[in-house]
Amino acid sequence: MIKVNKLNKSFGDHHVLNDISFTVNKGDVVAIIGSSGSGKSTLLRCLIDLEKADSGDIIMEGKPLLNAGVYPIAQDIRAIIMRMGMVFQHFNLFPHLTVRQNLELAPKVVKKEEKAQMNQRCESYLNKVGLLERIDAMPSTLSGGEKQRVAIARALMMNPDILLFDEPTSALDPELTGEVLSVMQSLANEHMTMVVVTHEMGFAREVANKVLFMDSGKILEEGTPEDIFNNPREKRTQEFLSSILREQSKKATKKYRLKSIK
């Protein structure tokens, strides 16, 4: 589904992506983990052409989005990226449109889809994410978790072959994170191909079948969740996972104390 080879991207003198290479097969759930600033989000944005890479190859379903550092014509780029959907950290819903209108805008404008067909699929996807009853609500009336679930349904409206997620739960309170991860797990169970940048180690361990650990613009380690979490080879991977586990332990202790006080 995706083949990336020796991908490089710089912002001025800052080398953000350094010879990135990996593959994603049909039905894979690939979790990309690493500390902030390691290049994870930039990588995702290059995959969907929100950032232009400097060199390397990006092959999507056999078609080159980037070939030896050269992009095809705009029409070919659009055809390739239309096969992907992206869910952003901060939802990116249109605040002046209802939930229904947010979902139906892209199929209407880009695919010229008929209204009856759009309405049926809109209701189906909102039902899938548990929000059919909010179909005519405005985004301002939704919780963060509800907004992110709407964003997932909106991405599904374009019938993507691949879904990209950029820290989909990092803007959410812990109580709302579970409802979004539950929707993502159900998509994984349906064999949707997904690439997920995440700090949720539980999701990476339990749902992903491949984990990439990035540090300073490089993929330092790649393997199954068992490989990465139980037997990390690189010292930097070990340090990162230890730090994450300590932080999660602190949060769990704090939450327990708050419950005790109440």
Coordinates of C-alpha atoms in Angstrom, one line a residue:
M1 CA 0.0 0.0 0.0
I2 CA 2.8 2.4 0.9
K3 CA 6.5 2.2 0.1
V4 CA 8.8 4.9 1.4
N5 CA 12.5 4.9 0.4
K6 CA 15.3 7.2 1.6
L7 CA 12.9 10.1 2.2
N8 CA 14.5 13.4 3.3
K9 CA 13.0 16.7 4.3
S10 CA 14.6 19.9 5.7
F11 CA 13.3 23.2 7.0
G12 CA 16.2 25.5 6.3
D13 CA 19.2 24.0 8.1
H14 CA 17.0 21.7 10.2
H15 CA 17.1 18.1 8.7
V16 CA 13.6 16.9 9.9
L17 CA 13.5 13.6 8.0
N18 CA 16.7 11.7 7.4
D19 CA 16.7 8.7 4.9
I20 CA 13.3 7.4 6.1
S21 CA 12.4 4.0 4.6
F22 CA 9.5 1.7 5.5
T23 CA 6.6 -0.2 4.0
V24 CA 2.9 -0.5 4.8
N25 CA 1.0 -3.6 3.6
K26 CA -2.8 -3.9 3.1
G27 CA -4.6 -4.2 6.4
D28 CA -1.5 -3.1 8.5
V29 CA -1.9 -0.9 11.5
V30 CA 1.4 0.9 11.8
A31 CA 2.1 2.9 15.0
I32 CA 4.8 5.6 14.8
I33 CA 6.1 6.5 18.2
G34 CA 8.8 8.8 19.5
S35 CA 9.4 12.0 21.4
S36 CA 8.1 15.4 20.2
G37 CA 10.2 16.9 17.5
S38 CA 11.4 13.5 16.1
G39 CA 9.7 14.1 12.7
K40 CA 6.6 11.9 13.1
S41 CA 4.0 14.5 12.0
T42 CA 6.2 15.8 9.2
L43 CA 6.5 12.3 7.8
L44 CA 2.7 11.9 7.9
R45 CA 2.2 15.3 6.2
C46 CA 4.7 14.3 3.4
L47 CA 2.7 11.1 2.8
I48 CA -0.5 13.1 2.0
D49 CA 1.4 15.9 0.2
L50 CA 0.8 18.6 2.9
E51 CA 4.6 19.0 2.9
K52 CA 6.9 18.5 0.0
A53 CA 9.8 16.2 0.6
D54 CA 13.3 17.1 -0.7
S55 CA 14.4 13.7 -2.0
G56 CA 13.5 10.0 -2.0
D57 CA 10.5 7.9 -3.1
I58 CA 6.9 7.7 -1.9
I59 CA 4.9 5.0 -3.7
M60 CA 1.2 4.7 -3.0
E61 CA -0.6 1.6 -4.2
G62 CA 2.0 1.2 -6.9
K63 CA 1.8 4.9 -8.1
P64 CA 4.6 7.3 -7.4
L65 CA 3.7 10.4 -5.4
L66 CA 7.4 11.1 -5.3
N67 CA 10.0 9.5 -7.6
A68 CA 13.7 10.2 -6.9
G69 CA 12.7 13.5 -5.5
V70 CA 10.4 14.5 -8.4
Y71 CA 6.7 14.9 -8.1
P72 CA 4.2 14.1 -10.9
I73 CA 1.8 16.6 -12.3
A74 CA -0.9 18.1 -10.0
Q75 CA -3.7 16.0 -11.5
D76 CA -1.8 12.8 -10.7
I77 CA -1.0 13.9 -7.2
R78 CA -4.7 14.6 -6.5
A79 CA -5.7 11.2 -7.8
I80 CA -3.2 9.5 -5.4
I81 CA -4.0 11.5 -2.3
M82 CA -7.7 11.0 -2.8
R83 CA -7.1 7.4 -1.8
M84 CA -6.0 8.5 1.6
G85 CA -7.9 10.2 4.5
M86 CA -6.3 12.1 7.4
V87 CA -7.4 12.7 10.9
F88 CA -5.7 15.7 12.6
Q89 CA -4.8 16.3 16.2
H90 CA -7.1 19.3 16.5
F91 CA -10.1 17.9 14.5
N92 CA -10.1 20.7 11.8
L93 CA -13.9 20.7 11.6
F94 CA -15.6 23.7 9.9
P95 CA -17.2 25.5 12.8
H96 CA -19.9 27.2 10.7
L97 CA -21.2 23.8 9.3
T98 CA -23.3 21.2 11.0
V99 CA -21.9 17.7 11.6
R100 CA -23.8 16.5 8.5
Q101 CA -22.5 19.3 6.4
N102 CA -18.9 18.7 7.5
L103 CA -19.2 15.1 6.4
E104 CA -20.9 15.8 3.1
L105 CA -18.8 18.7 1.9
A106 CA -15.9 16.9 0.3
P107 CA -17.9 14.2 -1.5
K108 CA -20.2 16.9 -2.8
V109 CA -17.4 19.3 -4.0
V110 CA -14.7 16.8 -5.0
K111 CA -16.7 13.7 -6.2
K112 CA -20.0 15.4 -7.2
E113 CA -21.8 12.7 -5.3
E114 CA -25.6 12.6 -5.3
K115 CA -27.4 13.9 -2.2
A116 CA -29.3 10.7 -1.4
Q117 CA -26.2 8.6 -1.6
M118 CA -24.3 11.1 0.6
N119 CA -27.0 11.2 3.2
Q120 CA -27.1 7.4 3.5
R121 CA -23.4 7.1 3.9
C122 CA -23.2 10.1 6.3
E123 CA -25.8 8.4 8.6
S124 CA -24.0 5.1 8.3
Y125 CA -20.6 6.4 9.3
L126 CA -22.0 8.5 12.1
N127 CA -23.7 5.5 13.4
K128 CA -20.4 3.6 13.2
V129 CA -18.7 6.2 15.4
G130 CA -21.7 6.4 17.8
L131 CA -22.9 9.9 16.9
L132 CA -25.9 9.5 14.6
E133 CA -28.0 11.5 17.1
R134 CA -25.6 14.5 16.7
I135 CA -26.0 14.7 12.9
D136 CA -27.5 18.2 12.9
A137 CA -25.4 19.6 15.8
M138 CA -22.8 22.4 15.4
P139 CA -19.2 21.5 16.3
S140 CA -19.2 24.0 19.2
T141 CA -21.7 21.9 21.0
L142 CA -19.6 18.7 20.8
S143 CA -17.0 17.4 23.3
G144 CA -13.4 16.9 22.1
G145 CA -14.0 13.2 21.8
E146 CA -17.1 13.7 19.8
K147 CA -15.3 16.2 17.5
Q148 CA -12.6 13.6 16.8
R149 CA -15.1 10.9 16.1
V150 CA -16.8 13.2 13.6
A151 CA -13.4 13.9 12.1
I152 CA -12.9 10.1 11.6
A153 CA -16.4 9.7 10.1
R154 CA -15.6 12.6 7.7
A155 CA -12.4 10.9 6.6
L156 CA -14.3 7.7 5.9
M157 CA -16.7 9.6 3.7
M158 CA -14.1 9.7 0.9
N159 CA -13.8 5.9 0.9
P160 CA -10.1 5.9 1.5
D161 CA -7.9 2.9 1.2
I162 CA -5.5 4.2 3.8
L163 CA -6.2 6.3 6.9
L164 CA -3.5 8.5 8.5
F165 CA -3.9 9.7 12.1
D166 CA -1.7 12.5 13.6
E167 CA -1.8 12.3 17.4
P168 CA -5.7 11.8 17.3
T169 CA -6.0 11.8 21.1
S170 CA -3.3 14.2 22.3
A171 CA -5.8 17.1 22.5
L172 CA -8.3 15.1 24.6
D173 CA -8.8 14.6 28.3
P174 CA -8.0 11.0 29.4
E175 CA -11.8 10.3 29.9
L176 CA -12.4 11.1 26.2
T177 CA -9.4 9.3 24.8
G178 CA -10.9 5.9 25.2
E179 CA -14.0 6.6 23.0
V180 CA -11.7 7.6 20.1
L181 CA -9.3 4.7 20.5
S182 CA -12.4 2.4 20.6
V183 CA -13.5 3.6 17.1
M184 CA -9.9 3.2 15.8
Q185 CA -9.7 -0.3 17.2
S186 CA -13.0 -1.2 15.4
L187 CA -11.6 0.1 12.1
A188 CA -8.5 -2.1 12.7
N189 CA -10.7 -5.1 13.3
E190 CA -12.3 -4.4 9.9
H191 CA -8.8 -4.5 8.4
M192 CA -8.6 -0.8 7.5
T193 CA -5.0 0.1 6.6
M194 CA -3.9 2.8 9.1
V195 CA -0.7 4.7 9.9
V196 CA -1.0 6.3 13.4
V197 CA 1.3 8.8 15.0
T198 CA 0.6 8.3 18.7
H199 CA 1.7 8.7 22.3
E200 CA -0.8 6.0 23.3
M201 CA 1.5 3.1 24.1
G202 CA -1.5 0.8 24.9
F203 CA -2.9 1.3 21.4
A204 CA 0.5 0.8 19.8
R205 CA 1.0 -2.4 21.8
E206 CA -2.5 -3.9 21.5
V207 CA -3.8 -2.8 18.1
A208 CA -0.8 -2.1 15.8
N209 CA 0.9 -5.0 14.1
K210 CA 4.0 -2.9 13.3
V211 CA 5.7 -0.1 15.3
L212 CA 8.2 2.4 14.1
F213 CA 10.3 4.3 16.7
M214 CA 11.6 7.7 15.4
D215 CA 14.3 9.8 17.0
S216 CA 15.9 13.0 15.5
G217 CA 14.4 12.4 12.1
K218 CA 15.4 8.8 11.7
I219 CA 13.7 5.4 12.2
L220 CA 15.9 4.0 14.9
E221 CA 13.9 0.8 15.3
E222 CA 11.1 -1.1 13.6
G223 CA 9.3 -4.3 14.5
T224 CA 6.3 -6.0 16.0
P225 CA 4.8 -4.5 19.2
E226 CA 6.4 -7.5 21.1
D227 CA 9.8 -6.7 19.6
I228 CA 9.7 -3.0 20.4
F229 CA 8.0 -3.1 23.8
N230 CA 9.5 -6.3 25.2
N231 CA 12.9 -6.5 23.6
P232 CA 13.9 -3.0 22.3
R233 CA 17.4 -3.2 20.8
E234 CA 18.4 0.5 20.8
K235 CA 19.3 2.3 24.0
R236 CA 17.3 5.4 22.9
T237 CA 14.2 3.2 22.4
Q238 CA 14.7 1.8 25.9
E239 CA 15.0 5.3 27.4
F240 CA 11.9 6.6 25.6
L241 CA 9.7 3.7 26.7
S242 CA 11.0 4.0 30.3
S243 CA 10.2 7.7 30.3
I244 CA 6.7 7.1 28.9
L245 CA 5.9 4.3 31.5
R246 CA 7.1 6.6 34.4
E247 CA 4.8 9.4 33.1
Q248 CA 1.8 7.1 32.8
S249 CA 2.5 5.7 36.3
K250 CA 2.4 9.2 37.7
K251 CA -0.9 10.0 36.0
A252 CA -2.4 6.8 37.2
T253 CA -1.3 7.6 40.8
K254 CA -2.6 11.2 40.6
K255 CA -6.0 9.9 39.3
Y256 CA -6.3 7.4 42.1
R257 CA -5.5 10.1 44.7
L258 CA -8.2 12.4 43.2
K259 CA -10.8 9.6 43.4
S260 CA -9.8 8.9 47.0
I261 CA -10.3 12.5 47.9
K262 CA -13.7 12.6 46.3

